[in-house]
Tab-separated table of C-alpha atoms in Angstrom:
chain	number	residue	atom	x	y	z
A	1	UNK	CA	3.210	-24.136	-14.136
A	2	UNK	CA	0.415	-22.523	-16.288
A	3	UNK	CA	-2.269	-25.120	-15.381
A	4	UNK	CA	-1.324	-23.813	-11.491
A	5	UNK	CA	-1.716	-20.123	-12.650
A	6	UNK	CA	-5.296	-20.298	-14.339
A	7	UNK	CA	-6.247	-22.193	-10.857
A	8	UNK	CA	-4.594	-19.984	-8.805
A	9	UNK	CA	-5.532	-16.630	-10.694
A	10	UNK	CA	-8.971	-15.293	-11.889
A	11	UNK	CA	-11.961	-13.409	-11.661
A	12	UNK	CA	-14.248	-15.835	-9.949
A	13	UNK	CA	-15.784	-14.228	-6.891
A	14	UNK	CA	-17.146	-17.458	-5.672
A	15	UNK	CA	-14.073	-18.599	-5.159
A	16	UNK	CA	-12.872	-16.148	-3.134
A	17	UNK	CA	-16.161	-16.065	-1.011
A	18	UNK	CA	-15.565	-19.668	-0.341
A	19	UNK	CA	-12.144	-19.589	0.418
A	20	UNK	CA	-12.550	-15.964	2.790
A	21	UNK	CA	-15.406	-17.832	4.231
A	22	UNK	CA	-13.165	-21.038	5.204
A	23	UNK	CA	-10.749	-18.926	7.192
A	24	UNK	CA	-7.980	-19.093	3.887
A	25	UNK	CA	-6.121	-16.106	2.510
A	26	UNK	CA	-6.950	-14.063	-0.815
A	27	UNK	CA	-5.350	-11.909	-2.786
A	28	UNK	CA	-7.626	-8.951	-4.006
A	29	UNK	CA	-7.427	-5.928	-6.290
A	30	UNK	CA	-7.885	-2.657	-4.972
A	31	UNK	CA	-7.379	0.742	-6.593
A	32	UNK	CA	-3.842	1.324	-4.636
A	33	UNK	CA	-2.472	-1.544	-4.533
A	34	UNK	CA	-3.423	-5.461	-4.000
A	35	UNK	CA	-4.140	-6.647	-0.968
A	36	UNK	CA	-3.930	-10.153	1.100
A	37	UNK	CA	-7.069	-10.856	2.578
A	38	UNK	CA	-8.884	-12.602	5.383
A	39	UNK	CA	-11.932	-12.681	7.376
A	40	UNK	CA	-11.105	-9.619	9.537
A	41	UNK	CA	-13.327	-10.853	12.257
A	42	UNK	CA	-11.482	-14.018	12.842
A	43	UNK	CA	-8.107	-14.486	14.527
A	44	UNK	CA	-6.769	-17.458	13.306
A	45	UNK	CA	-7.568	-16.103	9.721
A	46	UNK	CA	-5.738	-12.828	10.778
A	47	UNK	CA	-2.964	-14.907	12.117
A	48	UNK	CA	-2.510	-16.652	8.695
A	49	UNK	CA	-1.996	-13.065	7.210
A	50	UNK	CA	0.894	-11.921	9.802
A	51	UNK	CA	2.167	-15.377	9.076
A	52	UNK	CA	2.210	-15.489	5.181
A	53	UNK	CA	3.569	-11.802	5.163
A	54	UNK	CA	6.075	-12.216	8.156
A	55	UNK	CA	5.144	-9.364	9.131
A	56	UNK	CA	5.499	-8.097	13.151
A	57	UNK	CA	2.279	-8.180	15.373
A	58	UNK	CA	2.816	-4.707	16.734
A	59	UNK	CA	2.097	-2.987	12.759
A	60	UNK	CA	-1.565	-2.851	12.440
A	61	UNK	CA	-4.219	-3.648	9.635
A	62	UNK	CA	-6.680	-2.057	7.639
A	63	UNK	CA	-10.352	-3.482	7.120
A	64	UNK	CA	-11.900	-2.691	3.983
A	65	UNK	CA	-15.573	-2.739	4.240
A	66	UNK	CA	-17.956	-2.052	0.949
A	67	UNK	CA	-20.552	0.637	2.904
A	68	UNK	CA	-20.819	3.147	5.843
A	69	UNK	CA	-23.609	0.895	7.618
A	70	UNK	CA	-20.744	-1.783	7.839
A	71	UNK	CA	-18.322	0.688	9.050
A	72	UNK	CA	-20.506	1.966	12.272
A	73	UNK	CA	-21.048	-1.370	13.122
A	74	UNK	CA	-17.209	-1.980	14.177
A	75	UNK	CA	-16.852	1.229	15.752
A	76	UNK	CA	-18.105	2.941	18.689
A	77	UNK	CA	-17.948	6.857	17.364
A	78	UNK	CA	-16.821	8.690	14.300
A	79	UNK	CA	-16.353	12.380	14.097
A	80	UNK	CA	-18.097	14.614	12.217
A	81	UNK	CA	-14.694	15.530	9.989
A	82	UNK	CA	-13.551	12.395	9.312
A	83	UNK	CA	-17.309	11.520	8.210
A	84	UNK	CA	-16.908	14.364	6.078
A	85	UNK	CA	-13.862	12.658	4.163
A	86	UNK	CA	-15.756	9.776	4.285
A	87	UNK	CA	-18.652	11.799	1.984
A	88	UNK	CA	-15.952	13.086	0.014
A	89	UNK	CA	-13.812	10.839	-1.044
A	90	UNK	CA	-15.157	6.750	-0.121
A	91	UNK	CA	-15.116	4.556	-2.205
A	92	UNK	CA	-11.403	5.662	-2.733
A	93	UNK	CA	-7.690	6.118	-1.454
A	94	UNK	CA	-8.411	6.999	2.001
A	95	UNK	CA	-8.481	4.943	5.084
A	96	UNK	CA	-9.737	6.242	8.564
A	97	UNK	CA	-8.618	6.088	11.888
A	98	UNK	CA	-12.038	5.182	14.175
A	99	UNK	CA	-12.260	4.256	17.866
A	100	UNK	CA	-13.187	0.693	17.654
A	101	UNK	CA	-15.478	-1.425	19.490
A	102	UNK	CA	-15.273	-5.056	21.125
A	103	UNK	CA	-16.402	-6.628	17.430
A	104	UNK	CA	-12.925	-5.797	16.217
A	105	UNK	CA	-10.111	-8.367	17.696
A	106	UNK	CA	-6.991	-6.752	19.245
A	107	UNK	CA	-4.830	-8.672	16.719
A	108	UNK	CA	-6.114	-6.282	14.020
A	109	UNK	CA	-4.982	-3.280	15.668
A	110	UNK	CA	-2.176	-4.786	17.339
A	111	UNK	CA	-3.788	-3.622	21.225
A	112	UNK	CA	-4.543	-0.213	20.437
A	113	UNK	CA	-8.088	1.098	20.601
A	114	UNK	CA	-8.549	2.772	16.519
A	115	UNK	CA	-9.355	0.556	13.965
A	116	UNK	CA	-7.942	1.709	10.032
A	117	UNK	CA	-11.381	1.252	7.864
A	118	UNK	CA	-11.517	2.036	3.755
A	119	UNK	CA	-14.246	1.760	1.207
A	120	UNK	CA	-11.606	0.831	-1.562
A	121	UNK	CA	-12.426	1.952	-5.110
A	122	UNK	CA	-12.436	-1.518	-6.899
A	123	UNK	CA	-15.706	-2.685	-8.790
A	124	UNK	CA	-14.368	-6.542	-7.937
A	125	UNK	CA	-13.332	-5.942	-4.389
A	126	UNK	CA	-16.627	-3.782	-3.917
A	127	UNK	CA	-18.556	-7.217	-5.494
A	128	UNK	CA	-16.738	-9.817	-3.219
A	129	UNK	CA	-17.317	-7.276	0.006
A	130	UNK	CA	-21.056	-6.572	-0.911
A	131	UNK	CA	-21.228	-10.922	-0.530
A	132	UNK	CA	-19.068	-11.213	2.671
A	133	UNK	CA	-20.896	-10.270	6.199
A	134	UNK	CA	-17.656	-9.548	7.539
A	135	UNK	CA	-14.836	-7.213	6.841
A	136	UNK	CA	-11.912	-8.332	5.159
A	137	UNK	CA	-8.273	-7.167	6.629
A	138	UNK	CA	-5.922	-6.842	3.965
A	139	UNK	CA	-2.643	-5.375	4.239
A	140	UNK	CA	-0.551	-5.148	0.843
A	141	UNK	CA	-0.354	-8.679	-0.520
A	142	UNK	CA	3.511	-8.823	-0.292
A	143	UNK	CA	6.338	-10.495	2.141
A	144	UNK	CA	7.189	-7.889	5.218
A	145	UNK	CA	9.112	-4.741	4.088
A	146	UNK	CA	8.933	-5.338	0.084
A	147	UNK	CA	7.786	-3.544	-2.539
A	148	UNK	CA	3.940	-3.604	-2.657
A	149	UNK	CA	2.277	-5.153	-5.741
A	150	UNK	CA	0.356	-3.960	-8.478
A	151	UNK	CA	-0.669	-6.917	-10.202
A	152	UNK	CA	-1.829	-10.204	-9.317
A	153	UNK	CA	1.141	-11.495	-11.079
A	154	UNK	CA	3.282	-9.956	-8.699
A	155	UNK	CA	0.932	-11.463	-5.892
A	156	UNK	CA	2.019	-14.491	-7.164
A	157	UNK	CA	5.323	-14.471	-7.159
A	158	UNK	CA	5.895	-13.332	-4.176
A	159	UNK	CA	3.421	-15.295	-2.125
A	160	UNK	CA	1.677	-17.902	-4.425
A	161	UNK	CA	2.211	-20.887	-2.196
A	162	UNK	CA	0.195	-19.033	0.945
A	163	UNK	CA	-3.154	-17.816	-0.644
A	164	UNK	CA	-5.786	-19.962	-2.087
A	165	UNK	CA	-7.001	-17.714	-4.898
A	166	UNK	CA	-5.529	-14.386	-6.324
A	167	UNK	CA	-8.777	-12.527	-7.520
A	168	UNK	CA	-7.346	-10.922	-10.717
A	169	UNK	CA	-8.721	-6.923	-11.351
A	170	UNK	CA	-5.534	-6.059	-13.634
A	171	UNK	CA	-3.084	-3.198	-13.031
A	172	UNK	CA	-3.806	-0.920	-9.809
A	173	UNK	CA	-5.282	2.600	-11.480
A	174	UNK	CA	-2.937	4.078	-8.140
A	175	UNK	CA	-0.583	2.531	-7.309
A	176	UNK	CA	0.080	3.602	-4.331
A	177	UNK	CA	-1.440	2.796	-1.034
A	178	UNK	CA	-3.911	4.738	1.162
A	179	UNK	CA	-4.131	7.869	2.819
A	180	UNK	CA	-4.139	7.128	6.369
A	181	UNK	CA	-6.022	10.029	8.322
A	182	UNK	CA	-7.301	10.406	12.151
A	183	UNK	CA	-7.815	12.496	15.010
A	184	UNK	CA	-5.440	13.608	17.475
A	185	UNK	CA	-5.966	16.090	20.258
A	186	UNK	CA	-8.691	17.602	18.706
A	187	UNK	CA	-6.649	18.008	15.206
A	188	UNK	CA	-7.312	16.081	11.933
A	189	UNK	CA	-3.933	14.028	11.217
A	190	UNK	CA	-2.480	12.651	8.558
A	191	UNK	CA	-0.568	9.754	9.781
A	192	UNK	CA	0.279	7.945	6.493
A	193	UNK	CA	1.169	9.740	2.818
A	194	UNK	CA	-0.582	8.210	0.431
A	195	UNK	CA	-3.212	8.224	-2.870
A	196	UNK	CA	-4.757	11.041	-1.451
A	197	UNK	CA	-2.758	14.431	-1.673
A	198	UNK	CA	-2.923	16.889	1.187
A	199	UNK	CA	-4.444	19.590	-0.705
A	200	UNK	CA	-7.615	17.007	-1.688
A	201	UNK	CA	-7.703	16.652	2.504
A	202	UNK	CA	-7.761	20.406	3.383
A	203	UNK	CA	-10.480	21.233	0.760
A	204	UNK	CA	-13.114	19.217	2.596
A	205	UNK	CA	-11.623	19.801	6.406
A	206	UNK	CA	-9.379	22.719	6.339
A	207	UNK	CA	-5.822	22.462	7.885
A	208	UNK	CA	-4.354	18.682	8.751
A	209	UNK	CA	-1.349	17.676	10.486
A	210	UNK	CA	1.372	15.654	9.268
A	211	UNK	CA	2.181	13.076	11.826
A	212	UNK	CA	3.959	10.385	9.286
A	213	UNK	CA	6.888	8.641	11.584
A	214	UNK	CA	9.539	6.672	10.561
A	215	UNK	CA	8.138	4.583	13.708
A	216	UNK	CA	9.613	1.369	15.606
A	217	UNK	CA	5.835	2.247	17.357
A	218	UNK	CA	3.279	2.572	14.698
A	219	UNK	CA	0.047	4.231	15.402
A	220	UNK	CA	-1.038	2.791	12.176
A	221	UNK	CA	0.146	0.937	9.304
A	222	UNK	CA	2.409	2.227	6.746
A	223	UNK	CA	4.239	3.648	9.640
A	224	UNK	CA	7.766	1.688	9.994
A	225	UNK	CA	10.975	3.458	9.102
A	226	UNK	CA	12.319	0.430	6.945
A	227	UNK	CA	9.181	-0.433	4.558
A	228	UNK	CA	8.440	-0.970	0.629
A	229	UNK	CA	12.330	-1.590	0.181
A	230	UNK	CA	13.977	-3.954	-3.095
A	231	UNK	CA	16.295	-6.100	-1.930
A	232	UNK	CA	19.418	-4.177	-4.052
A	233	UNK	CA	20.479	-1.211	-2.101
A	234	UNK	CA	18.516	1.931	-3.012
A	235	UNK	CA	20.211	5.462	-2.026
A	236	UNK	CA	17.767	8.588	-2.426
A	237	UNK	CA	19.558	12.297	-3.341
A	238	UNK	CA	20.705	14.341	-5.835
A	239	UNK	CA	21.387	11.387	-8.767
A	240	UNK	CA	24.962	13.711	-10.158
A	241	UNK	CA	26.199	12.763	-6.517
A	242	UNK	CA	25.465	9.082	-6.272
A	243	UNK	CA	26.363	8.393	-9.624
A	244	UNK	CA	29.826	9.772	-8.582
A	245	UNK	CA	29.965	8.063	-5.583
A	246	UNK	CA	28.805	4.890	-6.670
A	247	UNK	CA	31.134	4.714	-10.018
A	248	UNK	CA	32.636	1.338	-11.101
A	249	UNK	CA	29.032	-0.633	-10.080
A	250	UNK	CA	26.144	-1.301	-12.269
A	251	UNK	CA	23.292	1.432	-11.443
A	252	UNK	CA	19.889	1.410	-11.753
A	253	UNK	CA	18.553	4.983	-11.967
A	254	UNK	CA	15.031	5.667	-11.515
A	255	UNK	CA	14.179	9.252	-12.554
A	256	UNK	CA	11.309	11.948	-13.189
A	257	UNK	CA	11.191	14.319	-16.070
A	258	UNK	CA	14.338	15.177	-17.928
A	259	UNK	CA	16.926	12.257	-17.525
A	260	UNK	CA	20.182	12.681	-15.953
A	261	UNK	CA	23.443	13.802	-17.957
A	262	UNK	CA	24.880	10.397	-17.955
A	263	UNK	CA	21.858	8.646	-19.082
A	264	UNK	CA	24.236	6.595	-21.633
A	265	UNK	CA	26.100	5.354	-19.028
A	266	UNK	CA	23.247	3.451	-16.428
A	267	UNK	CA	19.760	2.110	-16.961
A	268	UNK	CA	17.177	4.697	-16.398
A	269	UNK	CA	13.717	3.894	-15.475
A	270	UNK	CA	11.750	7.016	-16.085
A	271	UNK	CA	8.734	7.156	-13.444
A	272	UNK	CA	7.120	10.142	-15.804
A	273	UNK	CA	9.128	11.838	-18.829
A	274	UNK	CA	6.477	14.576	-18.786
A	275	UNK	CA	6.373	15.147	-14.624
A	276	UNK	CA	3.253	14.151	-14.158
A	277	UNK	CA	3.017	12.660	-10.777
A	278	UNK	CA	-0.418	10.531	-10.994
A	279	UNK	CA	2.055	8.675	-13.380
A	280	UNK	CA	4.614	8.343	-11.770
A	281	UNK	CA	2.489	7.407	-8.328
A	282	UNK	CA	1.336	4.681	-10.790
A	283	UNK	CA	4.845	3.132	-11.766
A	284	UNK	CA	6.995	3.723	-8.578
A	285	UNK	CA	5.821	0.552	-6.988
A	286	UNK	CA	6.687	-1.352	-10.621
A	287	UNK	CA	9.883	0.207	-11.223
A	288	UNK	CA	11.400	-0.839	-8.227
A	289	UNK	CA	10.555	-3.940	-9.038
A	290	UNK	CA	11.734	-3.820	-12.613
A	291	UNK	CA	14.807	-2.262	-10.721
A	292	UNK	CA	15.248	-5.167	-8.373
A	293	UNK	CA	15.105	-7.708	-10.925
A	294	UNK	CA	17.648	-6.083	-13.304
A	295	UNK	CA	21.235	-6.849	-13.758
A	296	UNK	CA	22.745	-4.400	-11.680
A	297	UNK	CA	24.321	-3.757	-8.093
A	298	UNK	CA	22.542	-0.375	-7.155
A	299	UNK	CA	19.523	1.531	-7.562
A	300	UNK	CA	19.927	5.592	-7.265
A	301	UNK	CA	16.548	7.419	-7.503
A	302	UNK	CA	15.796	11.083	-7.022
A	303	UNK	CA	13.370	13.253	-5.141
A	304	UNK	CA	10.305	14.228	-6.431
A	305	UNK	CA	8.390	17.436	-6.397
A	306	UNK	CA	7.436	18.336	-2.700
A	307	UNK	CA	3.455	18.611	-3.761
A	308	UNK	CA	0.502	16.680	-4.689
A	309	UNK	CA	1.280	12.777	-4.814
A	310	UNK	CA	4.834	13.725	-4.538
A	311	UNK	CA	4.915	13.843	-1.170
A	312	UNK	CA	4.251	10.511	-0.857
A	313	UNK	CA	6.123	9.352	-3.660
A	314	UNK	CA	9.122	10.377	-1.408
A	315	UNK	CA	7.820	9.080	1.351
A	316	UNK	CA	7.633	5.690	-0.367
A	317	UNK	CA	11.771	6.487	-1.631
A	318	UNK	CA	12.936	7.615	1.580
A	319	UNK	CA	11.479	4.367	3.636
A	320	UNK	CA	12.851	1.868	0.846
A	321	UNK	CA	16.204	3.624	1.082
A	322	UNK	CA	19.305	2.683	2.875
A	323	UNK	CA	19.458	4.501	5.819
């Protein structure tokens, strides 16, 4: 088993130049969260990743590019707000919403005309991109609707067999995944919560709009109302209530700031003791896999602060939640 994991998992790029270049799937290390990658130019390389994920043709991808130069070559405008994000805040947590042009296949954007595009924030990912002369679509390196992963480990476990290398750039500094922003009838939107907060957006470009659906439609990824979910049930709300109405099972509480009165009485998983909510941004993901892999029959998790990377820490809660 170890002799397959030092094959499998490293830091060699030119192994995962060759194997990108062969049409094969890679698992790369990005600041939010890891990624499974393929030649984002070729279909039947793109069609391996909707294949290893299981994941539905109609949610769309995200190409991650290393420069601007590469970005205007897939896309047929880019306005003059979203360039200034781009300034602000590339290499980094943000990906872009851009009309595309015929370079870009279909699959990609699952038949609508944008194309998501980041510069991620990665010294690694940044060296393997700087080597490729194509774009690399990369979606989080996980099977369809589970929790995202943070480490290559966890790339591993869950989808080992289906990639031919795991580039290995340790723990995600994030954690979470990418602020998805566009424009929409003139307006700057914000169409996915993510490593980027809201106020960091309106600094550079003034008012956005939140247009995050819990979508059976996505306009872009991250979109779907059943998404980053553990396999135990998970119920979001006020963590007195569930622990009342979920007595007699083994819970799971995951929890920010001061624990919960019965703390003696479940296992708490603490996203941030002190409320800090880069922190906790940075363990969510983690914890519910921790969570997931405990001995226990429930998970109950609380709310977080309605500000910052809070927002879409919740976001994250509320979409792996039972509905």
């Amino acid at each position: 088993m170890w002799n397959f994991l030092f094959k499998m998992i490293g830091t060699e790029l030119n192994k995962a130049v060759k194997h990108l270049k062969a049409g094969e799937l890679v698992g790369i290390p990005t600041e939010t969260v890891y990624g499974l990658a393929a030649n984002g130019l070729d279909v039947n390389a793109v069609l391996k990743i909707f294949e290893a994920k299981e994941r539905p043709f109609f949610d769309p991808l995200i190409l991650h590019v290393n420069n601007l130069e590469k970005v205007n070559v897939l896309i047929l405008s880019f306005d003059l707000r979203l360039k200034k994000l781009a300034d602000a805040f590339w290499p980094g947590p943000l990906t872009l919403l851009l009309p595309k042009n015929q370079l870009v296949p279909d699959i990609v954007t699952s038949g609508l005309n944008q194309v998501a595009i980041r510069i991620p924030n990665h010294p690694l990912t940044l060296s393997l991109l700087e080597q490729l002369n194509f774009p690399l679509a990369a979606p989080s390196a996980n099977p369809f609707g589970y929790i995202s992963p943070t480490t290559a480990l966890h790339v591993n476990k869950q989808l080992g067999e289906k990639v031919a290398y795991i580039l290995d750039g340790g723990a995600c500094e994030i954690g979470l995944e990418s602020t998805i922003v566009g424009v929409e009838e003139g307006k700057v939107c914000v169409y996915r919560l993510g490593g980027l907060s809201i106020e960091q957006l309106e600094a550079v470009v003034g008012e956005v709009t939140l247009k995050v659906n819990l979508s059976g439609d996505p306009k872009a990824p991250g979109q779907l109302k059943s998404h980053y979910a553990p396999t135990k049930p998970l119920f979001l709300g006020d963590l007195e209530k569930l622990f009342n109405q979920h007595r007699g099972k083994k819970l799971i509480c995951l929890c920010f700031g001061e624990p919960p009165p019965f703390k003696d009485r479940v296992r708490i998983l603490n996203l941030s003791p002190n409320c800090d909510l880069q922190e906790a941004a940075k363990n969510l993901f983690g914890f519910l896999r921790q969570a997931d892999e405990l001995d226990g029959d429930v998970i109950i998790a609380q709310n977080l602060p309605m500000l910052g990377l809070g927002l879409a820490i919740n976001d994250r809660l509320k979409r792996a939640a039972v509905n």
